[in-house]
Coordinates of N, CA and C in Angstrom, one line a residue:
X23 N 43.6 10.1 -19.1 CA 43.3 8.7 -19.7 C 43.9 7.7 -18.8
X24 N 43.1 6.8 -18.4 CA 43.7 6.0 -17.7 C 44.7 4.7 -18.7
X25 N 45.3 4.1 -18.1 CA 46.2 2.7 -18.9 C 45.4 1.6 -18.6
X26 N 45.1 0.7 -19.5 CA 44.5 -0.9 -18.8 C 45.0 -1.2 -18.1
X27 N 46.2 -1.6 -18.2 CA 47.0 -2.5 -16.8 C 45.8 -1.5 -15.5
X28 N 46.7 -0.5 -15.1 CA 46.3 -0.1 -14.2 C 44.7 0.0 -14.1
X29 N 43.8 -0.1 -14.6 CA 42.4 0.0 -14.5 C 42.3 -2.2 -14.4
X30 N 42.6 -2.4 -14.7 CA 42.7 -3.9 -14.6 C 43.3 -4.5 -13.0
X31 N 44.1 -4.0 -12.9 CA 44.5 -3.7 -11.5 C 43.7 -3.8 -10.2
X32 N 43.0 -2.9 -10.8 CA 42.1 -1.8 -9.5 C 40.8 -3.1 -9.7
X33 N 40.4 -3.4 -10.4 CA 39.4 -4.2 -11.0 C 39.4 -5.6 -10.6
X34 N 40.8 -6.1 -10.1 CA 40.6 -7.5 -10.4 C 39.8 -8.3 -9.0
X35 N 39.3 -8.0 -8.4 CA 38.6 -8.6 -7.4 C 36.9 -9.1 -7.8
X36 N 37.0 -8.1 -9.2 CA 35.3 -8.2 -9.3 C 35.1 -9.5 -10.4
X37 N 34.1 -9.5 -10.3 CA 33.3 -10.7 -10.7 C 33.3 -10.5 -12.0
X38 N 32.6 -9.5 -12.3 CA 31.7 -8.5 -13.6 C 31.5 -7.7 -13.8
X39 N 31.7 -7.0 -14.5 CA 31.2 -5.4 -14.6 C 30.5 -5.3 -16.1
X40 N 29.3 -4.6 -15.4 CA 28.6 -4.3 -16.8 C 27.7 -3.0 -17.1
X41 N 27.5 -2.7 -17.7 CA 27.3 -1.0 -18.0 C 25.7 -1.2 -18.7
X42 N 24.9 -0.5 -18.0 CA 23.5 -0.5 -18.8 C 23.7 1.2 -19.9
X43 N 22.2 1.8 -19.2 CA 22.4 3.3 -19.9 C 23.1 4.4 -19.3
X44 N 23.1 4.1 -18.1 CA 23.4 5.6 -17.4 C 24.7 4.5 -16.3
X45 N 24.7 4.7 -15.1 CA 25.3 4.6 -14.1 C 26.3 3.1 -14.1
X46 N 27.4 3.2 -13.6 CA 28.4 1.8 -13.7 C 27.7 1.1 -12.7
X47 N 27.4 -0.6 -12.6 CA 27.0 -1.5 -12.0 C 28.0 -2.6 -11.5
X48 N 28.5 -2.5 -10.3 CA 30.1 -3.7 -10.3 C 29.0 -4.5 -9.4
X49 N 29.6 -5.7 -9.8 CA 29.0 -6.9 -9.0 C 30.0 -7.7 -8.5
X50 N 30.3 -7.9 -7.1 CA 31.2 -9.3 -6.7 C 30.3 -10.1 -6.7
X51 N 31.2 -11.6 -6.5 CA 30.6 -12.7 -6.7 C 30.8 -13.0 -5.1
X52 N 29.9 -14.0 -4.7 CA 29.6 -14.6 -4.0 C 30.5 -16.2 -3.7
X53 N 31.5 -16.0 -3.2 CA 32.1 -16.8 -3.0 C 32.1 -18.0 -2.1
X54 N 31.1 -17.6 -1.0 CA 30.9 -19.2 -0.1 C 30.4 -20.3 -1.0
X55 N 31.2 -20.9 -1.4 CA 30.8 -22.2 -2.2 C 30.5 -23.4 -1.2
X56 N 30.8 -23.5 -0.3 CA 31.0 -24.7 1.3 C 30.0 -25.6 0.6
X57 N 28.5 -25.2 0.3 CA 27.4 -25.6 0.4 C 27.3 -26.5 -0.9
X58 N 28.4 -26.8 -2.0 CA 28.3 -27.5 -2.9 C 28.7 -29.1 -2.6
X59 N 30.2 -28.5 -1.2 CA 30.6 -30.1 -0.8 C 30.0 -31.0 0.2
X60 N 28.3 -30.5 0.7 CA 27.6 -30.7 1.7 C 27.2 -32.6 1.4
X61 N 26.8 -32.3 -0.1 CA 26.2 -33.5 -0.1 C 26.9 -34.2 -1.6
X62 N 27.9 -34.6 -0.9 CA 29.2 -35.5 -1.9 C 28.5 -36.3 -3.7
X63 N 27.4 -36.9 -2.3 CA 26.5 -37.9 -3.8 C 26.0 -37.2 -4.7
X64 N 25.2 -36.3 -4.7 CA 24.8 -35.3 -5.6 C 25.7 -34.8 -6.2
X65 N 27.2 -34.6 -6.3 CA 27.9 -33.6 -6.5 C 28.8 -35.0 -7.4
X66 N 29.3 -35.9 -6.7 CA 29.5 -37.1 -7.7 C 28.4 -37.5 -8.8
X67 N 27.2 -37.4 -8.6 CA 26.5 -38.4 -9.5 C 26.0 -36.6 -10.8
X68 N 26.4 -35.5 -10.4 CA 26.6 -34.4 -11.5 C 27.1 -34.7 -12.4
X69 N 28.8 -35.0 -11.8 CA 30.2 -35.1 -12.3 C 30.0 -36.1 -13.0
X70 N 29.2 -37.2 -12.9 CA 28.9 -38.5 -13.6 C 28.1 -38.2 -14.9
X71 N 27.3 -37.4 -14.4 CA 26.2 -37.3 -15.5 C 26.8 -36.2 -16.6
X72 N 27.8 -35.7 -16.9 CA 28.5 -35.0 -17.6 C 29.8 -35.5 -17.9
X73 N 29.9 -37.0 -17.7 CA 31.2 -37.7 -18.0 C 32.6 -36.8 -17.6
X74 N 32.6 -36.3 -16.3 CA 33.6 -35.2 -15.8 C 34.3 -36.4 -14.5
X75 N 35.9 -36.1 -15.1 CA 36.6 -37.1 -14.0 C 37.3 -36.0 -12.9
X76 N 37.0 -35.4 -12.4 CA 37.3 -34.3 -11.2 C 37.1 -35.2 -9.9
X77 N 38.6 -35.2 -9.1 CA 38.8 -35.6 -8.1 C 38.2 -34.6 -7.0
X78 N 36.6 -34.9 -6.1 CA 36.5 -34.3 -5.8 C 36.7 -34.0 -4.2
X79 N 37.6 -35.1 -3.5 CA 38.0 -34.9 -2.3 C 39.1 -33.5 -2.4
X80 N 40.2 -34.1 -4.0 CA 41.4 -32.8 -3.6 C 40.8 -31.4 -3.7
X81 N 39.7 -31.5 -4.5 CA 39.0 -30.0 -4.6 C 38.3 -29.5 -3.8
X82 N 37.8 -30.8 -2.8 CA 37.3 -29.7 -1.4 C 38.6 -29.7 -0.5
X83 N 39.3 -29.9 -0.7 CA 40.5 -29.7 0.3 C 41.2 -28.5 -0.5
X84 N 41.3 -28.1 -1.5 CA 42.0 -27.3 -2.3 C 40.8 -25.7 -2.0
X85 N 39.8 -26.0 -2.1 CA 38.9 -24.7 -1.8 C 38.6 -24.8 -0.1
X86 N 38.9 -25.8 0.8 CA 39.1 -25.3 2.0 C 40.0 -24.6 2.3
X87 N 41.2 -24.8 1.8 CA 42.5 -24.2 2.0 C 42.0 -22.8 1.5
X88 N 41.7 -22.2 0.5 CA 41.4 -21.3 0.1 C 40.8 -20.1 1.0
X89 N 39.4 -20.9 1.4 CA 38.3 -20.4 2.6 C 39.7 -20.3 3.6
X90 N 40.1 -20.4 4.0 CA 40.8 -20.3 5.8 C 41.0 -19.2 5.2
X91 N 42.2 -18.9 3.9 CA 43.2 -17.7 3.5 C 42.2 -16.6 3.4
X92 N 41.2 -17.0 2.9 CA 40.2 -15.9 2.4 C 39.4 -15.1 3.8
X93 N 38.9 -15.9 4.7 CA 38.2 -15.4 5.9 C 39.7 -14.9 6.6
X94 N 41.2 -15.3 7.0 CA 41.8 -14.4 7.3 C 42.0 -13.0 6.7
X95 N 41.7 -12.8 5.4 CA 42.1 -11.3 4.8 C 41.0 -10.7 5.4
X96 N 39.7 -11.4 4.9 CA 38.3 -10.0 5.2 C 38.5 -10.0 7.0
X97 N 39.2 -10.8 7.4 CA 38.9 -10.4 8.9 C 40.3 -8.9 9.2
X98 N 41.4 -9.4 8.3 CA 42.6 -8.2 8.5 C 42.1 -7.1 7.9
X99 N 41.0 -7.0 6.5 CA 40.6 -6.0 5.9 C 39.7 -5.3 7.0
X100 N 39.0 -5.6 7.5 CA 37.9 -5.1 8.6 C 38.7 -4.8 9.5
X101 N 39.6 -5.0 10.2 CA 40.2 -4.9 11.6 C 41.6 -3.8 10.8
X102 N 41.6 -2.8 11.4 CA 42.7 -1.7 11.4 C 44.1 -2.8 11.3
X103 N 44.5 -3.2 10.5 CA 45.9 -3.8 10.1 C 46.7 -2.9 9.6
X104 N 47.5 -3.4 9.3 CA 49.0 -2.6 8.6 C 49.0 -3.3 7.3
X105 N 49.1 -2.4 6.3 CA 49.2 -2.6 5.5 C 50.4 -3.5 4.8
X106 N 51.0 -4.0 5.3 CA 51.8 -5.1 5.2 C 51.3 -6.1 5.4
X107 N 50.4 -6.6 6.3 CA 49.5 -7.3 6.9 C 48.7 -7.6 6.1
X108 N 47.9 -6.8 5.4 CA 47.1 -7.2 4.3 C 47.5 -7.4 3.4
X109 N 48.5 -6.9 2.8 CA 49.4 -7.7 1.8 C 49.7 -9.2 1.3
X110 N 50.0 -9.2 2.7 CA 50.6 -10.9 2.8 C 49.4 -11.4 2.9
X111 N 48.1 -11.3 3.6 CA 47.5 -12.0 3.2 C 46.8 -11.6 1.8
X112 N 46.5 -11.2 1.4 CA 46.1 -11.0 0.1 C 47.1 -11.8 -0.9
X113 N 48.3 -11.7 -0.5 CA 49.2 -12.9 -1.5 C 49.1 -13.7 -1.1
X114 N 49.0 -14.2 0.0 CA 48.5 -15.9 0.2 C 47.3 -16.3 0.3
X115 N 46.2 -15.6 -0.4 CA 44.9 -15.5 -0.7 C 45.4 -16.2 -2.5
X116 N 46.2 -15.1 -3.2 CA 46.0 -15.0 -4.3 C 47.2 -16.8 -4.7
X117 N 47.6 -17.5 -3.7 CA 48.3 -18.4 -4.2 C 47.9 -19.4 -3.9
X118 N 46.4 -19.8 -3.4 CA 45.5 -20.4 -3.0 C 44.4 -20.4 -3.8
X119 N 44.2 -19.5 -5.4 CA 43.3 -19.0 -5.7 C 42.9 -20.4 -7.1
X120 N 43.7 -21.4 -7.0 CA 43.3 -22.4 -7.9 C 41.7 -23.5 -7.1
X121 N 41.9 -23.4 -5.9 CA 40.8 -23.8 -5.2 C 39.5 -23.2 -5.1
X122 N 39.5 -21.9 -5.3 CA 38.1 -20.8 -5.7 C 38.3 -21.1 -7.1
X123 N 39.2 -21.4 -8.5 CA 38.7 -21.2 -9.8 C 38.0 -22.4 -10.3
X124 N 39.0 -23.6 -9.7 CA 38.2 -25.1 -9.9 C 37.1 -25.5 -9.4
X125 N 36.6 -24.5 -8.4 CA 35.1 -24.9 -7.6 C 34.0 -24.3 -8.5
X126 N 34.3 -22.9 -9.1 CA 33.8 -22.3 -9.8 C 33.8 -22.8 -11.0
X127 N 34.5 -23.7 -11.5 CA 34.3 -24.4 -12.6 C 33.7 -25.7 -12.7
X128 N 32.8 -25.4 -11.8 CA 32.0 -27.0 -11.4 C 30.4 -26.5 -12.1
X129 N 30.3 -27.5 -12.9 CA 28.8 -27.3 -13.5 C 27.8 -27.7 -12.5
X130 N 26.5 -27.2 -12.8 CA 25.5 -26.6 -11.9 C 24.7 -28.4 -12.2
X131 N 23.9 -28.4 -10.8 CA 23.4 -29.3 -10.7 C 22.1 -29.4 -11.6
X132 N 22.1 -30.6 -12.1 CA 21.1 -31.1 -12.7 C 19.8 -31.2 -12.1
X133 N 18.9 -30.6 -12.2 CA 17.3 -30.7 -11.7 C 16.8 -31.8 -11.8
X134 N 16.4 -32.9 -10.8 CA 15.3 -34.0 -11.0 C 14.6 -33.8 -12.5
X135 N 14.0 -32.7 -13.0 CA 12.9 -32.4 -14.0 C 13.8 -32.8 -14.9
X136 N 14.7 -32.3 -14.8 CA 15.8 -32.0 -16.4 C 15.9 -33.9 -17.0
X137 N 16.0 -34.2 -15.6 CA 16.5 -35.6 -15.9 C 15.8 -36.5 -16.9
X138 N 14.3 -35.9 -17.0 CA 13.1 -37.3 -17.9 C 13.2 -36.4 -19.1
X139 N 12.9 -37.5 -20.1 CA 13.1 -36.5 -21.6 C 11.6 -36.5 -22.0
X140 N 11.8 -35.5 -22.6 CA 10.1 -35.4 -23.3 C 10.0 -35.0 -24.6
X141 N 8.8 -35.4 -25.3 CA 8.8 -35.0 -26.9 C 9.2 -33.8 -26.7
X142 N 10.3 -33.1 -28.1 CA 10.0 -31.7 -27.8 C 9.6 -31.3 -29.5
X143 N 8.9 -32.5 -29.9 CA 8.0 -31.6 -31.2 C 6.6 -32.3 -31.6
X144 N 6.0 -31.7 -31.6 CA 4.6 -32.6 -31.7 C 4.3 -33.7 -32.4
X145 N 3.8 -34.0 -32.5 CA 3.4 -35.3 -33.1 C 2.9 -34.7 -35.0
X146 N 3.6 -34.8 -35.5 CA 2.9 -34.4 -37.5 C 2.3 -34.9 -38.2
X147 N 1.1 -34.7 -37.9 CA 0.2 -35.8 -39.5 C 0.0 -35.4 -40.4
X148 N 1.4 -34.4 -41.0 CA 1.2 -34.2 -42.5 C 1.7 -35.5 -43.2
X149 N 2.9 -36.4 -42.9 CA 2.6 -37.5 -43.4 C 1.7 -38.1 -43.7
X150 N 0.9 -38.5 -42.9 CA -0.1 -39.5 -43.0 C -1.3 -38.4 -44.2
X151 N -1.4 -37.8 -43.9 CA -1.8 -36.6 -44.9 C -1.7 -37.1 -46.4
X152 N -0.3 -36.4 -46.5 CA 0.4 -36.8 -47.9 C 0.2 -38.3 -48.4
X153 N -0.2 -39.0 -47.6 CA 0.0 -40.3 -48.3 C -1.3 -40.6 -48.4
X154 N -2.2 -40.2 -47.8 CA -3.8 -40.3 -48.0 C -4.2 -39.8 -49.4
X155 N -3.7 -38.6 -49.5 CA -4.1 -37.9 -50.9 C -3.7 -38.3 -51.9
X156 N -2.3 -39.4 -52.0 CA -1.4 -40.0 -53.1 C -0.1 -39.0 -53.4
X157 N 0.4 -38.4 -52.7 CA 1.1 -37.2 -52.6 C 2.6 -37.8 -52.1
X158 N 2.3 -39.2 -51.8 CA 3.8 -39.7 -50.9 C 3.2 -41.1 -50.7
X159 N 4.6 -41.6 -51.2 CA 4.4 -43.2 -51.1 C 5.6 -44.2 -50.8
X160 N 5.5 -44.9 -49.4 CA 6.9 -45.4 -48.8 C 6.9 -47.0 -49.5
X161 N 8.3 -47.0 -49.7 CA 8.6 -48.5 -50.1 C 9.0 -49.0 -48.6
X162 N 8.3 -49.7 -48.2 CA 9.5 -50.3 -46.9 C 10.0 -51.0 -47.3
X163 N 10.3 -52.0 -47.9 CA 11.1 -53.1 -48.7 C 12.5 -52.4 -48.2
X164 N 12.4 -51.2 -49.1 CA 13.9 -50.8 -49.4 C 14.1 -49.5 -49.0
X165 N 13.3 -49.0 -47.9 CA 13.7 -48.1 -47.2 C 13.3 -46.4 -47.7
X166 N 12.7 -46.8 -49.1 CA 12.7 -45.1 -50.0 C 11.0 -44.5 -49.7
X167 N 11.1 -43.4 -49.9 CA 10.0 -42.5 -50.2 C 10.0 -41.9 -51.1
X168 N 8.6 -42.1 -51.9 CA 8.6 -41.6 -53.3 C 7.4 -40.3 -53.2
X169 N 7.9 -39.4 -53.5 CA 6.9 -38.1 -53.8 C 6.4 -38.3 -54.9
X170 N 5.1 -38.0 -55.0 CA 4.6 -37.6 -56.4 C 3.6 -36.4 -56.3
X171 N 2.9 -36.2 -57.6 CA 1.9 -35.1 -57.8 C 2.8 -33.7 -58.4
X172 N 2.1 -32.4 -58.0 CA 2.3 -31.1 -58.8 C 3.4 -30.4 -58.3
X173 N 3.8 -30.5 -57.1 CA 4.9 -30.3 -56.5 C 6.4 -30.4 -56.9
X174 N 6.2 -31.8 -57.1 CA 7.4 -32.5 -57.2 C 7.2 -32.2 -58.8
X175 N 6.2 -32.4 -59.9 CA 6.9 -32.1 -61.3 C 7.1 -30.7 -61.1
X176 N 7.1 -29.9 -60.3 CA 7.2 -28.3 -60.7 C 9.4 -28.4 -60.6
X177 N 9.4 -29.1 -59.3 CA 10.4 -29.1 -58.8 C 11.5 -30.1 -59.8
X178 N 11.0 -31.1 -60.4 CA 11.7 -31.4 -61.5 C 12.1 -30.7 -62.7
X179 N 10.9 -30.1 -63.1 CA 11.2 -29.1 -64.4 C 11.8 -28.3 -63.9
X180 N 12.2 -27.4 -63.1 CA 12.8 -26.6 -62.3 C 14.3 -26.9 -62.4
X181 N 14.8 -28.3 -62.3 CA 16.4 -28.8 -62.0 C 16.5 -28.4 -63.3

């Protein structure tokens, strides 16, 4: 039987792990984020559009710092190092790791489409319906609607 700690351990690099019917599936994540700080305005006018006050010069400096630490380890992990070597960088990967978590906690850009609002329920003319038949009758004066007919005495005698 394994211990969590230790299976937690071995685990913490991954992204996700998730189990269908048969065979274990691990997924890393994709970490080149670069391409989010390409085009500043878009990435401001996000942050705007979600009332989010995130300084985003310190967090591209905070996830560049990250990127240098991160492309030294996979270059020490690939290249026959000493395992002391990868150590260290791996701990100065892992003390850098606020700049990969706050990048990754940047909400997804808004779609042009997203941005125009549209009906999202059709148009109902059972109103107009109901008041044709004598079934519903608006006071605008004072703001009320009055039901009437077989419905509503069912629903009276009922209280």
């Amino acid at each position: 039987m394994f211990s969590l700690r230790a299976f937690v351990r071995r685990m913490s690099h991954l992204a996700a792990r998730y189990t269908g019917q048969g065979d274990v599936h691990v997924v890393d994540p994709n970490v080149d984020l670069r391409y989010i700080f390409e085009n500043a305005g878009r990435l401001r006018r996000s942050l705007e559009e979600r009332r989010s006050d995130i300084n985003i010069a310190d967090l591209k400096e905070k996830y560049e710092k990250w990127w240098t630490k991160y492309e030294a380890w996979t270059k020490a992990s690939k290249s026959d190092q000493s395992k002391e070597t990868l150590s260290a960088a791996k701990k100065a990967l892992r003390d850098e790791q606020a700049g990969l978590l706050e990048t990754l906690a940047l909400p997804n850009f808004v779609h042009e489409v997203g941005k125009q609002e549209r009906p999202m329920l059709k148009p109902s003319k059972h109103r107009d319906y109901l008041v044709q038949k004598g079934h519903m009758r608006v006071d605008k004066n004072i703001g009320v609607v009055y039901l009437v007919g077989y419905p509503v005495l069912i629903r009276n005698s009922l209280k």
